[in-house]
PDB file of C-alpha atoms and ligand atoms in Angstrom:
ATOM      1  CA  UNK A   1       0.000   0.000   0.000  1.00 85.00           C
ATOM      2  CA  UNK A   2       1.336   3.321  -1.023  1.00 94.00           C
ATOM      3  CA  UNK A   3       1.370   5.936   2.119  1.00 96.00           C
ATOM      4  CA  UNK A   4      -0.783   9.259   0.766  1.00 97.00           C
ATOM      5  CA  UNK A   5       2.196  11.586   0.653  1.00 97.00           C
ATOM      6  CA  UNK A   6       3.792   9.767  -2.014  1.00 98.00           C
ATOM      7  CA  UNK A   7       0.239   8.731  -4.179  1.00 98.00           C
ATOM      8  CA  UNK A   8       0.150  13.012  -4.450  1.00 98.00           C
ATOM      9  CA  UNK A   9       3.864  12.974  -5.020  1.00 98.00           C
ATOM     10  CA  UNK A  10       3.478  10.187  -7.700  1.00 98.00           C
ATOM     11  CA  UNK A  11       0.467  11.706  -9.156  1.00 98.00           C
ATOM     12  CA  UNK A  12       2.060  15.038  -9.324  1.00 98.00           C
ATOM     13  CA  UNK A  13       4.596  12.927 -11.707  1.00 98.00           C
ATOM     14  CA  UNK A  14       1.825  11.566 -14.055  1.00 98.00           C
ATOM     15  CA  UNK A  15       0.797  15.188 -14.807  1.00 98.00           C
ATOM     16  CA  UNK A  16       4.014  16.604 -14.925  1.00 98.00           C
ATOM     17  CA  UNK A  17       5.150  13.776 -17.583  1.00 98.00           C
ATOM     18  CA  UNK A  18       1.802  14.421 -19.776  1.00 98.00           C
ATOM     19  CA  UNK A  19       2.987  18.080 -19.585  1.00 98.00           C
ATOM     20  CA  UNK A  20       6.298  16.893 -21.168  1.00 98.00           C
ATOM     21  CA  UNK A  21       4.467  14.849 -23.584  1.00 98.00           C
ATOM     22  CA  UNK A  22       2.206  17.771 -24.779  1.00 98.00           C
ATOM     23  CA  UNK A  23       4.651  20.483 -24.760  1.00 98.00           C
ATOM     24  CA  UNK A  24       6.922  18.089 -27.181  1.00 98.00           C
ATOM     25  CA  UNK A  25       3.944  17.659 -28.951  1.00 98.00           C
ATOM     26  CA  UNK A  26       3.803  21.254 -29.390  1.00 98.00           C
ATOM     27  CA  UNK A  27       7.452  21.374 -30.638  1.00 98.00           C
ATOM     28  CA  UNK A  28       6.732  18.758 -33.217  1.00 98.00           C
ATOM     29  CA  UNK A  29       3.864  20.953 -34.727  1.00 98.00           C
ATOM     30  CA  UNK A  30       5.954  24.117 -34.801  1.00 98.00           C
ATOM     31  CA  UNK A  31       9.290  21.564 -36.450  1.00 98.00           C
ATOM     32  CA  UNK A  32       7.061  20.565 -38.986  1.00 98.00           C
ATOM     33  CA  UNK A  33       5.188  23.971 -39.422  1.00 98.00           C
ATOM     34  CA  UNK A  34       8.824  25.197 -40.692  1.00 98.00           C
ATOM     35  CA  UNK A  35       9.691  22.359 -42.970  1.00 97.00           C
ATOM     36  CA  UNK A  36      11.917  20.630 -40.317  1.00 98.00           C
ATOM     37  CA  UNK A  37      10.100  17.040 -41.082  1.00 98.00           C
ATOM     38  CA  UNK A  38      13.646  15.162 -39.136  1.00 98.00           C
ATOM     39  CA  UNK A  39      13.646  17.183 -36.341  1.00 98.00           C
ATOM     40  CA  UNK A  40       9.639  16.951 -35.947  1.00 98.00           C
ATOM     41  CA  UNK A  41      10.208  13.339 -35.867  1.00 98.00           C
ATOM     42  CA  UNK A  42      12.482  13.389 -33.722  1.00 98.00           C
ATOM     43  CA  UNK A  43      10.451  15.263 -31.061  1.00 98.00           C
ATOM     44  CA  UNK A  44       7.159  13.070 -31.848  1.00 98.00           C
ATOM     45  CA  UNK A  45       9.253  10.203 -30.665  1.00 98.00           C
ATOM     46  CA  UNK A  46      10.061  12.507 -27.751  1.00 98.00           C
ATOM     47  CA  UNK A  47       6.244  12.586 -27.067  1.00 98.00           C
ATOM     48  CA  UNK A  48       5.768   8.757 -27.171  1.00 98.00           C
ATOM     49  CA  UNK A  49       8.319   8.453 -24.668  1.00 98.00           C
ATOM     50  CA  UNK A  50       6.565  10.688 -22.898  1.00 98.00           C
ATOM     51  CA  UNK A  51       3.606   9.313 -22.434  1.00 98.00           C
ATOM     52  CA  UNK A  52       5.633   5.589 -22.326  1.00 98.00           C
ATOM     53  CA  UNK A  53       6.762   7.387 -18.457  1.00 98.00           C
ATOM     54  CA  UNK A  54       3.077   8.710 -17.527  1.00 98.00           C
ATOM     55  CA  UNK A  55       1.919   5.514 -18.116  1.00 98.00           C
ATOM     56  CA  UNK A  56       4.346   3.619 -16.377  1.00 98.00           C
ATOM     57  CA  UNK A  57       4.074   6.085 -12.747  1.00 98.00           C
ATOM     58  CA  UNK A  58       0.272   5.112 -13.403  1.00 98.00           C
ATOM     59  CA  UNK A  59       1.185   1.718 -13.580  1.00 97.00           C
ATOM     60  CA  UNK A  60       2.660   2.061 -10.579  1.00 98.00           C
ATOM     61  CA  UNK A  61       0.476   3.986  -8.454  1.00 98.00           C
ATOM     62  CA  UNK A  62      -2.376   1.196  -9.658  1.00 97.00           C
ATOM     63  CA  UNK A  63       0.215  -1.784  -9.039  1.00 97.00           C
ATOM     64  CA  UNK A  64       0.601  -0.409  -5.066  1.00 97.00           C
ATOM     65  CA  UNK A  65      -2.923  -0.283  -4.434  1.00 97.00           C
ATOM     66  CA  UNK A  66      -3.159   3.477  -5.092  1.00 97.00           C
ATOM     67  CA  UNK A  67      -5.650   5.902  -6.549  1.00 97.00           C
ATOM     68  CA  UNK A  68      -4.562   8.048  -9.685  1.00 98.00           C
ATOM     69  CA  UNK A  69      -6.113  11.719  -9.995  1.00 97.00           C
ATOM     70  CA  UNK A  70      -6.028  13.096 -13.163  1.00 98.00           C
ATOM     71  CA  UNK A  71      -5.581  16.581 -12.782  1.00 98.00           C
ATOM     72  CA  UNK A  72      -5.290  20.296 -15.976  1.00 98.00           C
ATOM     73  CA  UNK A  73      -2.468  19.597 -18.116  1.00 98.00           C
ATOM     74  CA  UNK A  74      -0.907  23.457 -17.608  1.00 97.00           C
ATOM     75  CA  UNK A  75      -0.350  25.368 -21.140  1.00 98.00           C
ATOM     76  CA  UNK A  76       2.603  24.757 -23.285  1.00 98.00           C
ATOM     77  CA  UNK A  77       4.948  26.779 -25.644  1.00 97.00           C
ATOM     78  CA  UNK A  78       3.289  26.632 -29.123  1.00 97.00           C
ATOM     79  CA  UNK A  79       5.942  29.441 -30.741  1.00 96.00           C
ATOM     80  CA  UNK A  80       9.504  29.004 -31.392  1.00 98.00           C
ATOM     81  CA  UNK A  81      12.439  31.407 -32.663  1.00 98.00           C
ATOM     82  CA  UNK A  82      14.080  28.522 -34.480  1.00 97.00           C
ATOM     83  CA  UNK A  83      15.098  24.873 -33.990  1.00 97.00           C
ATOM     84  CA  UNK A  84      18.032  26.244 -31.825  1.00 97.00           C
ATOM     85  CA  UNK A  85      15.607  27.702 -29.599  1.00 98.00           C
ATOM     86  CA  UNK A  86      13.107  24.158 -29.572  1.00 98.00           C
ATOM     87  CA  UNK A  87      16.019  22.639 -28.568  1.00 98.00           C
ATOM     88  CA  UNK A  88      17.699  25.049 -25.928  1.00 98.00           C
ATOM     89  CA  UNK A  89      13.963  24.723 -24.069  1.00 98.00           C
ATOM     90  CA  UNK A  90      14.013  21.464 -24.403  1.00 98.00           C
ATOM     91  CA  UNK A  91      16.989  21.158 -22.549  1.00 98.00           C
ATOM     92  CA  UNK A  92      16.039  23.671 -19.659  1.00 98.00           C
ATOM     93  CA  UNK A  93      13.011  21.491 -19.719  1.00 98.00           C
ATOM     94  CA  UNK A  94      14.475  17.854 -19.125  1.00 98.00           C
ATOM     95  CA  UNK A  95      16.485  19.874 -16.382  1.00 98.00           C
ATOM     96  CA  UNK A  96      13.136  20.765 -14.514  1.00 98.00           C
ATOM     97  CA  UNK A  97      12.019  17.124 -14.806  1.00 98.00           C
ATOM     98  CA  UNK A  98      15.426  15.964 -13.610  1.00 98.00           C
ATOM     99  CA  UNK A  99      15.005  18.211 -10.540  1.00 98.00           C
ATOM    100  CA  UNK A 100      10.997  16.584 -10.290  1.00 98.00           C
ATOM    101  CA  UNK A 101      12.691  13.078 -10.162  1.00 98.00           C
ATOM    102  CA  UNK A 102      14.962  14.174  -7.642  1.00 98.00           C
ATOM    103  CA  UNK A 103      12.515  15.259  -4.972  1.00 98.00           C
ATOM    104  CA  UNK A 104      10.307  12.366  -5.853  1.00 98.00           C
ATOM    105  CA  UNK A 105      13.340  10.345  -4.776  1.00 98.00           C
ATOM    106  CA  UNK A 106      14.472  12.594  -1.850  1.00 98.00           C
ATOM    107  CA  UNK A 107       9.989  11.539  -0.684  1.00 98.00           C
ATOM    108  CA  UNK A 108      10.448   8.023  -0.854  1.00 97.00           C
ATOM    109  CA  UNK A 109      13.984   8.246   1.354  1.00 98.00           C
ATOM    110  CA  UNK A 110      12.551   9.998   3.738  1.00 97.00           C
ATOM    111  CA  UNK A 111       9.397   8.213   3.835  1.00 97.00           C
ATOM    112  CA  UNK A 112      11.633   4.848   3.804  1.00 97.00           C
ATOM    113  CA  UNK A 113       9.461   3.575   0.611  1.00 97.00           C
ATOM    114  CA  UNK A 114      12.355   1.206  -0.804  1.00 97.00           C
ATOM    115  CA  UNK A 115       9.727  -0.186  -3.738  1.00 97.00           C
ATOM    116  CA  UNK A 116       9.539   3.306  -5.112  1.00 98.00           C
ATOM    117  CA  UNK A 117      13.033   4.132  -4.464  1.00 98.00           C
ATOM    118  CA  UNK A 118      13.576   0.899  -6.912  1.00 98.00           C
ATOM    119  CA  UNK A 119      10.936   2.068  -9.320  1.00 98.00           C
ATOM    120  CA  UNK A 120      12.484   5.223  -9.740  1.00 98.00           C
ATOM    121  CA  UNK A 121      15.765   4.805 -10.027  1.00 98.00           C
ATOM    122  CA  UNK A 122      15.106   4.084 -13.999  1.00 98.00           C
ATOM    123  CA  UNK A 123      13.482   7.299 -14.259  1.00 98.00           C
ATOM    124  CA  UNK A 124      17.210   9.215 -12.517  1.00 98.00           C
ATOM    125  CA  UNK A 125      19.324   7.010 -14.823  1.00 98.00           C
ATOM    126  CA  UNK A 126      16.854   7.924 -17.103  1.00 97.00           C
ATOM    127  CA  UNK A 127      17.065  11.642 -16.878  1.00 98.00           C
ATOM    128  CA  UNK A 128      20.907  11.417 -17.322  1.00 98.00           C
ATOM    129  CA  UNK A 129      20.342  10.028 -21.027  1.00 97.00           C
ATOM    130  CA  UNK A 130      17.726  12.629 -21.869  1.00 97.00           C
ATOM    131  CA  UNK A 131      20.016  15.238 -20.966  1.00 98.00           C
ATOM    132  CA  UNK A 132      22.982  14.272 -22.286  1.00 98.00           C
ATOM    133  CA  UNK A 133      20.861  13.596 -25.725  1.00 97.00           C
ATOM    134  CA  UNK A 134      19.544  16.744 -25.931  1.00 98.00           C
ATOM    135  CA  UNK A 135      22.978  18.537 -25.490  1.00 98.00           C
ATOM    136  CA  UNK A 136      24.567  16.684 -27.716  1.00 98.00           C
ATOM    137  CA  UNK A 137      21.846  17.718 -30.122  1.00 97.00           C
ATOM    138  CA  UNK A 138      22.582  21.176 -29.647  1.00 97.00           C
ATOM    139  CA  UNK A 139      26.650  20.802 -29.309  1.00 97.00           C
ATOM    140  CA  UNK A 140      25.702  19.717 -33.254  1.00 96.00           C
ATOM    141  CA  UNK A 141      23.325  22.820 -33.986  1.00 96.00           C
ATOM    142  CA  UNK A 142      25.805  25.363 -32.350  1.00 96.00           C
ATOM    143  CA  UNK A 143      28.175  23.874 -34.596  1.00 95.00           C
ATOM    144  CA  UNK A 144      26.458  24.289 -37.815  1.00 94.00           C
ATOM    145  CA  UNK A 145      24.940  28.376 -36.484  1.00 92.00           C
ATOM    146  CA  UNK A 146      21.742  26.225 -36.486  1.00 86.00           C
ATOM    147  CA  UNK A 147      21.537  26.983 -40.305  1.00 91.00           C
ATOM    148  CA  UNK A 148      22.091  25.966 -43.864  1.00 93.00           C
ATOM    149  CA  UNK A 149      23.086  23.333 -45.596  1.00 95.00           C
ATOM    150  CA  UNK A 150      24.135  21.263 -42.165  1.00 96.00           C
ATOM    151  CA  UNK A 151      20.949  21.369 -40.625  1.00 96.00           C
ATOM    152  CA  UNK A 152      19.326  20.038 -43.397  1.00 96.00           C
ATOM    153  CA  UNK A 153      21.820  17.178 -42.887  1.00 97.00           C
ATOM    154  CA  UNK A 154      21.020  17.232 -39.456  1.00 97.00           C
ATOM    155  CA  UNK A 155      17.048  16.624 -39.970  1.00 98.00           C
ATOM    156  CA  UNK A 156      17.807  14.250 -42.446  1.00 97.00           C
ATOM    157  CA  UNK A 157      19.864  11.734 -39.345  1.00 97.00           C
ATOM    158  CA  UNK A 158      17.027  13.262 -37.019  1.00 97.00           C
ATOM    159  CA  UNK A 159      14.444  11.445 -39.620  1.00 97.00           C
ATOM    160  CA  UNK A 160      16.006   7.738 -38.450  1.00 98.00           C
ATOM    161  CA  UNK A 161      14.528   8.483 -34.805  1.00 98.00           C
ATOM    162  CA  UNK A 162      12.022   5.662 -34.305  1.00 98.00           C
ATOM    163  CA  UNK A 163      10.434   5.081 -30.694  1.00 97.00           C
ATOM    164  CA  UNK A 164      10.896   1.848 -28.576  1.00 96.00           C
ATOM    165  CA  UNK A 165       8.407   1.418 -25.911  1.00 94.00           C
ATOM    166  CA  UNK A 166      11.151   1.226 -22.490  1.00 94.00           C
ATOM    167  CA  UNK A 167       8.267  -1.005 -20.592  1.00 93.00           C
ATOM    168  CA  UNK A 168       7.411  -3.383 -22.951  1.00 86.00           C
ATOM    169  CA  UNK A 169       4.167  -5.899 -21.787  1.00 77.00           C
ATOM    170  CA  UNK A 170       5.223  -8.362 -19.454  1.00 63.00           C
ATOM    171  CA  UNK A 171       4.365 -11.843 -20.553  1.00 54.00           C
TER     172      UNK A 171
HETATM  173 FE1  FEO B 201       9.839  11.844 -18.760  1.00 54.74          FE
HETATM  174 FE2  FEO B 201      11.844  13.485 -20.632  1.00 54.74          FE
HETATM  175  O1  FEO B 201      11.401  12.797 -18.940  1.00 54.74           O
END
């Protein structure tokens, strides 16, 4: 049985990774609204993981005899500068979540919860890879001014992104 401070805590997490889900969403509609078809990709695979994490914290939640609460998904960006700029906030974004995962963690130590200490520790080493993705993404675009003919390269590799569900079905 889950205690109540961590359900909210958890539940808080479900929202907060359907906020990451729409706002890359969002990013994939303005990447595609500027002929950017790779990097639009790219960020709808972004979404699908996403929503891959939401559904595994309610999973979860259900799995330790807890109660989900759907609560407002808060408004996202809809209006970039450039890809540079998609990217930049997508970085200061996986940040945020980072620093989400972090106190979700610092909950369960203090409220000695070892089974969601276990459950999240895919979501830290988790957070590590989505950072260090994303900067490596815009390492590249800083390289190339985020123009010309190497970003159209760029979207091009950005095209091969194709999502793999990281919980598949147990048998
Ligand atoms: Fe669900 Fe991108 O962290």
């Amino acid at each position: 049985m889950l205690r109540k401070t961590i359900e909210v805590a958890l539940n808080k997490q479900i929202n907060a990774e359907f906020h990451s889900a729409y706002l890359y969403l969002s990013m994939s509609s303005y990447l595609q609204s500027i002929g950017m078809a790779g990097c639009a990709n790219w960020m709808k695979v972004q979404y699908q993981e996403e929503l891959a994490h939401a559904t595994r914290f309610f999973d979860y939640v259900v799995e330790r005899g807890g109660r989900v609460q759907l609560s407002p998904i808060n408004e996202v960006i809809v209006d970039f500068k450039n890809v540079l700029d998609v990217f930049e906030e997508t970085l200061r974004h996986e940040v945020t979540v980072t620093g989400l995962i972090n106190n979700l963690m610092d909950i369960c130590i203090n409220e000695s919860d070892h089974a969601s200490k276990s459950f999240l520790q895919w979501f830290v080493d988790e957070q590590v890879e989505e950072e260090a993705n994303v900067e490596q993404i815009l390492n590249n675009l800083k390289l190339i001014n985020g123009e010309g003919q190497g970003l159209l390269m760029m979207d091009r590799e950005m095209q091969s992104r194709v999502f793999v569900n990281p919980f598949p079905a147990k048998a």
